[in-house]
């Protein structure tokens, strides 16, 4: 099997909604004119992978290969590729293509493609079949959706930046986190801990709102100025009107009115967590103080590159625990019980040939 002719590669698959992952083999398309073949070195485990594997949001196509935090090395390029060369350290996040023609794509917001961005897994691919993600040894991706990983960032740490990093960087930039701004991050998990590091590097005053004080030392080490337990009702009285920006990374429904009460006049509560049930809110919670309830979804390709460069410049990366392919099922269980500090990353060299 030479690099150029990889067509069938080992992977960990979810055979049916809610099943445990199993070893298997998946097809990869031949390297086309504008394609890059990447030998995957590391892939992060995002909580979204677990939502998808369990089909929490519906629309799952099985067997599924999750994984949208991919870091690796280019082993072949198509003849028309200009941006990447063999041997380059590269990454792939949540998207592998989009229409490139709509206003959002032209504006660098491919994640909001009016025709639907092609997600890294569980999306209809160019050949009609579902795309397969990064729990695998190789992937073929159009060069325009491949990111450059700066020298200073080890590949294992680069992987979680491709989803967790950009998902927090984008709203922090959009809502002007920086010196003089008070930012709260709700939930100290994979996304949340990157939010703390990035907001701190941007110069904001950062508060973690976690369910308990169990991660207080970690939060402060990661860059938080303050840490409060949301299980303590006094927290909500004490912090009323305290924040310019609150970003919730929680995968369950929050009591939105309580969190809106923590905003200053004109403040914004941004949700990036993905609970599957609808939320409710008293509209008066928005009217009093002209507050905004918003959402945010990953970030565009150019912005993702900007985030990687920002992380290299500020010498920051995720706290990771590297696991083997055989440990993915156990890692899923540990994410669900918040027993992760703070992102699991799969070492792709442990994915054996099927
Ligand atoms: P994670 O590592 O599991 O972190 C989530 C954190 O939320 C936990 O560490 C925990 O923090 C808190 N939490 C968990 N269950 C809770 C509950 N029942 N009540 C209150 N707090 C709870 O997950 P993640 O990978 O960071 O992903 C978080 C969410 O973001 C998921 O729903 C994922 O699908 C979604 N997501 C969205 C985007 C996007 O583009 N918008 C991108 C990636 C992921 P504490 O222990 O500190 O309370
Ligand atoms: Zn993700
Ligand atoms: Zn588009």
XYZ file of C-alpha atoms and ligand atoms in Angstrom:
404
model
C 0.000 0.000 0.000
C 1.720 3.211 -1.094
C 0.617 6.568 0.198
C -0.895 7.590 -3.149
C -3.071 4.494 -3.437
C -4.600 4.281 0.032
C -8.219 3.345 -0.604
C -9.120 1.198 2.381
C -7.932 2.067 5.863
C -8.415 0.795 9.406
C -10.760 2.734 11.666
C -12.907 2.538 14.787
C -16.575 2.444 13.782
C -19.870 2.876 15.598
C -21.905 0.039 14.005
C -25.338 1.326 15.111
C -26.712 4.184 17.234
C -25.589 3.758 20.830
C -23.308 0.758 20.165
C -19.749 0.447 21.369
C -17.033 1.277 18.843
C -15.447 -1.637 17.003
C -12.443 -2.072 14.752
C -13.168 -2.106 11.042
C -12.133 -0.849 7.613
C -13.396 2.162 5.655
C -12.857 3.425 2.113
C -10.980 6.652 1.373
C -11.237 8.238 -2.057
C -8.168 8.359 -4.319
C -6.184 11.600 -4.056
C -7.813 13.997 -6.533
C -6.437 17.092 -8.271
C -6.873 19.374 -5.239
C -6.712 16.748 -2.495
C -4.251 16.150 0.305
C -3.654 12.690 1.786
C -2.983 12.951 5.505
C -1.489 10.274 7.709
C -3.412 10.890 10.922
C -1.274 11.047 14.061
C -3.824 12.143 16.676
C -7.584 12.713 16.866
C -9.394 14.380 19.765
C -12.576 12.974 21.324
C -15.174 15.758 21.336
C -18.408 15.428 23.307
C -20.176 15.908 19.965
C -18.717 12.555 18.841
C -20.629 10.958 21.706
C -23.866 12.828 20.894
C -23.505 11.632 17.279
C -22.573 8.043 18.141
C -25.725 7.843 20.266
C -27.733 9.718 17.621
C -28.859 12.238 20.253
C -29.726 14.764 17.541
C -31.056 12.320 14.933
C -29.811 12.056 11.336
C -27.045 9.589 12.184
C -25.821 7.314 9.382
C -24.292 4.044 10.596
C -21.738 2.618 10.605
C -20.210 5.959 11.617
C -16.569 6.931 12.122
C -16.496 9.961 14.430
C -13.586 12.352 14.884
C -13.296 16.000 13.821
C -10.183 17.081 15.687
C -7.532 15.641 13.383
C -3.786 16.340 13.345
C -1.308 14.597 11.077
C 1.280 14.793 8.334
C 0.792 15.166 4.580
C 1.938 12.047 2.726
C 0.712 12.865 -0.805
C -0.834 15.784 -2.690
C -2.816 16.036 -5.911
C -1.232 17.789 -8.927
C -3.270 20.995 -8.429
C -2.418 21.452 -4.719
C -0.580 24.704 -3.973
C -0.980 25.253 -0.215
C 0.447 22.055 1.302
C 3.426 19.812 0.644
C 4.409 16.286 1.576
C 5.775 16.293 5.120
C 3.736 19.328 6.278
C 2.087 19.164 9.721
C -1.605 19.775 9.139
C -5.029 19.625 10.749
C -8.655 19.052 9.807
C -11.577 20.244 11.906
C -15.346 19.831 11.644
C -15.707 20.585 7.910
C -14.137 19.060 4.806
C -15.965 21.083 2.126
C -18.697 23.634 1.435
C -20.289 25.228 -1.647
C -17.682 28.073 -1.657
C -20.155 30.262 -3.536
C -22.774 31.497 -1.089
C -22.356 34.756 0.840
C -21.267 32.899 3.970
C -18.604 30.859 2.164
C -17.321 33.942 0.350
C -17.249 35.763 3.682
C -15.094 33.076 5.330
C -17.955 31.603 7.341
C -18.086 28.189 5.688
C -19.637 26.737 8.853
C -22.815 28.624 7.933
C -22.752 27.604 4.232
C -26.235 28.256 2.837
C -26.019 24.948 0.984
C -24.771 23.014 4.004
C -21.092 22.552 4.765
C -19.812 18.992 4.353
C -19.007 17.814 7.846
C -15.937 15.697 8.487
C -18.150 12.742 9.345
C -21.766 11.751 8.898
C -22.262 14.086 5.921
C -22.967 13.193 2.293
C -19.484 13.257 0.684
C -18.564 14.036 -2.935
C -19.279 10.420 -3.908
C -22.663 10.455 -2.149
C -21.618 8.150 0.670
C -21.204 9.351 4.245
C -17.960 11.073 5.167
C -15.857 9.213 7.737
C -13.959 11.060 10.467
C -10.643 10.883 12.200
C -10.795 7.674 14.302
C -8.711 6.226 11.520
C -5.170 6.210 10.123
C -5.566 8.288 6.933
C -7.949 10.855 5.451
C -8.218 12.565 2.047
C -9.343 16.209 2.183
C -9.555 19.118 -0.266
C -6.580 21.380 0.381
C -8.788 24.403 1.139
C -10.127 22.668 4.246
C -6.707 21.662 5.562
C -5.073 23.874 8.224
C -1.360 24.478 8.812
C -0.192 23.537 12.305
C 2.425 26.019 13.523
C 5.809 24.599 14.564
C 5.426 25.356 18.272
C 2.324 23.185 18.761
C 2.865 19.424 19.251
C 0.502 17.396 17.031
C -1.264 15.727 19.968
C -2.100 19.155 21.402
C -3.027 20.603 18.024
C -5.871 18.107 17.522
C -8.353 19.488 20.116
C -7.782 23.029 18.874
C -9.502 22.085 15.602
C -12.911 21.938 17.322
C -12.691 22.854 21.019
C -10.205 25.669 20.336
C -12.043 27.349 17.464
C -15.469 26.908 19.102
C -14.365 29.168 21.963
C -11.988 31.440 20.025
C -14.662 32.512 17.541
C -17.246 33.875 20.031
C -14.520 35.387 22.220
C -13.314 37.389 19.195
C -16.819 38.162 17.921
C -18.001 39.506 21.299
C -14.741 41.419 21.919
C -13.248 39.591 24.885
C -10.152 41.481 25.993
C -8.767 43.871 28.609
C -11.497 45.444 30.718
C -14.038 42.728 29.821
C -15.434 40.267 32.355
C -15.933 36.860 30.768
C -17.468 33.774 32.385
C -17.074 30.252 31.026
C -19.755 27.781 32.135
C -18.576 24.137 32.341
C -14.893 23.253 32.661
C -14.574 20.435 30.117
C -12.862 20.123 26.734
C -14.358 23.330 25.323
C -14.488 25.213 28.618
C -10.841 24.769 29.536
C -9.798 26.111 26.122
C -12.133 29.059 26.662
C -10.401 29.891 29.934
C -6.932 29.723 28.370
C -7.860 31.761 25.284
C -9.894 34.423 27.130
C -7.041 34.826 29.622
C -4.518 35.185 26.765
C -6.779 37.860 25.230
C -6.513 39.842 28.470
C -10.069 39.407 29.777
C -10.911 38.897 33.458
C -12.020 35.258 33.466
C -14.429 33.451 35.775
C -15.243 29.739 35.690
C -18.771 28.689 36.611
C -18.536 24.969 37.347
C -21.052 22.725 39.108
C -18.777 22.265 42.118
C -15.475 23.655 43.403
C -13.769 20.320 42.578
C -11.810 21.786 39.647
C -10.976 25.125 41.332
C -7.201 24.572 41.442
C -7.211 23.494 37.809
C -9.292 26.483 36.773
C -6.886 28.904 38.386
C -3.874 27.111 36.904
C -5.512 27.352 33.455
C -5.829 31.134 33.824
C -9.114 31.847 35.613
C -9.186 34.834 37.971
C -12.268 33.555 39.808
C -14.034 30.206 40.238
C -17.566 29.625 41.522
C -19.852 26.634 42.046
C -23.225 26.863 40.295
C -24.633 24.251 42.689
C -24.475 26.968 45.372
C -27.534 29.256 44.998
C -25.581 32.061 46.687
C -23.342 32.195 43.592
C -26.210 33.633 41.555
C -26.969 36.305 44.161
C -23.310 37.234 44.580
C -22.570 37.514 40.855
C -25.770 39.267 39.708
C -24.922 41.715 36.893
C -21.213 40.778 36.917
C -20.350 39.785 33.347
C -20.081 41.317 29.878
C -20.001 37.909 28.243
C -20.930 34.406 29.395
C -20.169 31.380 27.216
C -21.926 28.140 28.135
C -20.229 24.927 27.034
C -22.621 22.691 28.961
C -24.084 19.722 27.098
C -27.286 19.808 29.207
C -30.037 22.432 29.419
C -29.253 25.385 31.694
C -31.678 27.546 33.611
C -31.164 30.384 31.174
C -32.954 33.017 33.262
C -30.549 32.440 36.137
C -27.504 32.843 33.867
C -28.985 35.904 32.133
C -29.275 37.523 35.564
C -25.466 37.381 35.803
C -25.051 39.709 32.806
C -24.471 43.427 32.921
C -26.676 45.754 30.898
C -26.080 44.966 27.187
C -24.302 41.723 28.092
C -24.453 38.546 26.023
C -24.971 34.887 26.942
C -23.562 32.714 24.151
C -24.464 29.044 24.047
C -22.070 26.604 22.387
C -23.153 23.443 24.249
C -25.516 21.181 22.336
C -28.353 19.813 24.508
C -30.827 17.841 22.414
C -33.991 19.107 24.174
C -35.439 22.610 23.669
C -34.630 25.331 26.219
C -37.006 27.903 27.615
C -36.450 31.476 28.670
C -38.541 34.267 30.199
C -38.275 37.051 27.649
C -38.325 39.581 30.460
C -34.845 38.273 31.381
C -33.643 39.764 28.078
C -35.696 42.960 28.186
C -34.458 44.051 31.596
C -30.913 45.160 30.769
C -31.225 44.822 26.959
C -29.440 41.485 27.075
C -28.668 39.111 24.216
C -29.009 35.338 24.108
C -26.866 34.011 21.249
C -25.315 30.856 19.845
C -22.086 30.110 18.018
C -20.884 27.197 15.879
C -17.174 26.380 15.422
C -15.581 28.987 13.086
C -14.581 29.507 9.439
C -11.436 28.079 7.856
C -9.446 31.346 7.847
C -10.498 32.030 11.437
C -9.428 28.506 12.445
C -5.964 29.198 10.993
C -5.924 32.516 12.886
C -6.771 30.623 16.104
C -3.938 28.116 15.568
C -1.498 30.985 14.988
C -2.840 32.763 18.102
C -2.304 29.635 20.213
C 1.265 29.244 18.904
C 2.017 32.902 19.556
C 0.684 32.667 23.122
C 2.195 29.240 23.717
C -1.096 27.666 24.708
C -2.650 24.306 24.019
C -5.126 21.923 25.615
C -4.476 19.687 28.622
C -4.707 16.218 27.110
C -4.743 12.546 28.024
C -3.567 10.345 25.155
C -5.470 7.048 24.743
C -5.192 4.058 22.413
C -7.875 2.906 19.995
C -8.822 0.136 22.413
C -9.568 2.740 25.097
C -12.069 4.853 23.111
C -15.164 3.191 24.604
C -13.850 3.724 28.121
C -12.939 7.325 27.260
C -16.537 7.946 26.127
C -17.820 6.766 29.502
C -15.324 8.991 31.280
C -16.372 12.063 29.242
C -19.986 11.389 30.183
C -19.096 11.427 33.876
C -16.858 14.520 33.424
C -13.836 12.401 34.343
C -11.510 13.998 31.815
C -8.697 16.537 32.332
C -9.457 17.988 29.834
C -9.472 16.283 26.428
C -8.890 12.697 25.348
C -6.760 12.343 22.234
C -6.472 9.063 20.309
C -2.972 8.022 19.224
C -3.662 6.846 15.654
C -0.564 4.633 15.646
C -2.519 2.324 17.992
C -5.262 1.728 15.396
C -4.245 -1.654 14.004
C -4.742 -2.870 10.466
C -8.028 -4.813 10.423
P -17.209 18.003 28.022
O -15.733 17.857 27.949
O -18.036 16.868 28.460
O -17.502 19.320 28.926
C -18.811 19.739 29.251
C -18.791 20.325 30.665
O -20.113 20.758 30.972
C -18.433 19.328 31.758
O -17.052 19.222 31.973
C -19.137 19.912 32.962
O -18.354 20.951 33.536
C -20.367 20.554 32.371
N -21.539 19.659 32.485
C -21.673 18.404 32.012
N -22.896 17.909 32.314
C -23.545 18.875 32.975
C -24.840 18.972 33.529
N -25.706 17.960 33.465
N -25.171 20.130 34.132
C -24.301 21.148 34.178
N -23.051 21.093 33.673
C -22.678 19.978 33.061
O -17.790 18.381 26.573
P -17.165 19.298 25.407
O -16.456 18.422 24.433
O -16.491 20.457 26.020
O -18.510 19.743 24.667
C -19.491 20.491 25.365
C -20.745 20.662 24.518
O -20.438 21.499 23.407
C -21.298 19.358 23.920
O -22.708 19.419 23.969
C -20.806 19.403 22.480
O -21.623 18.666 21.597
C -20.895 20.885 22.204
N -20.043 21.373 21.118
C -20.497 22.439 20.405
C -19.698 22.997 19.422
C -20.163 24.214 18.664
O -19.627 24.498 17.603
N -21.112 24.961 19.193
C -18.453 22.442 19.127
C -18.023 21.357 19.881
C -18.816 20.829 20.879
P -18.264 21.154 35.142
O -17.866 19.813 35.698
O -17.203 22.190 35.251
O -19.591 21.608 35.613
Zn -16.335 18.941 18.283
Zn -21.660 28.025 0.871
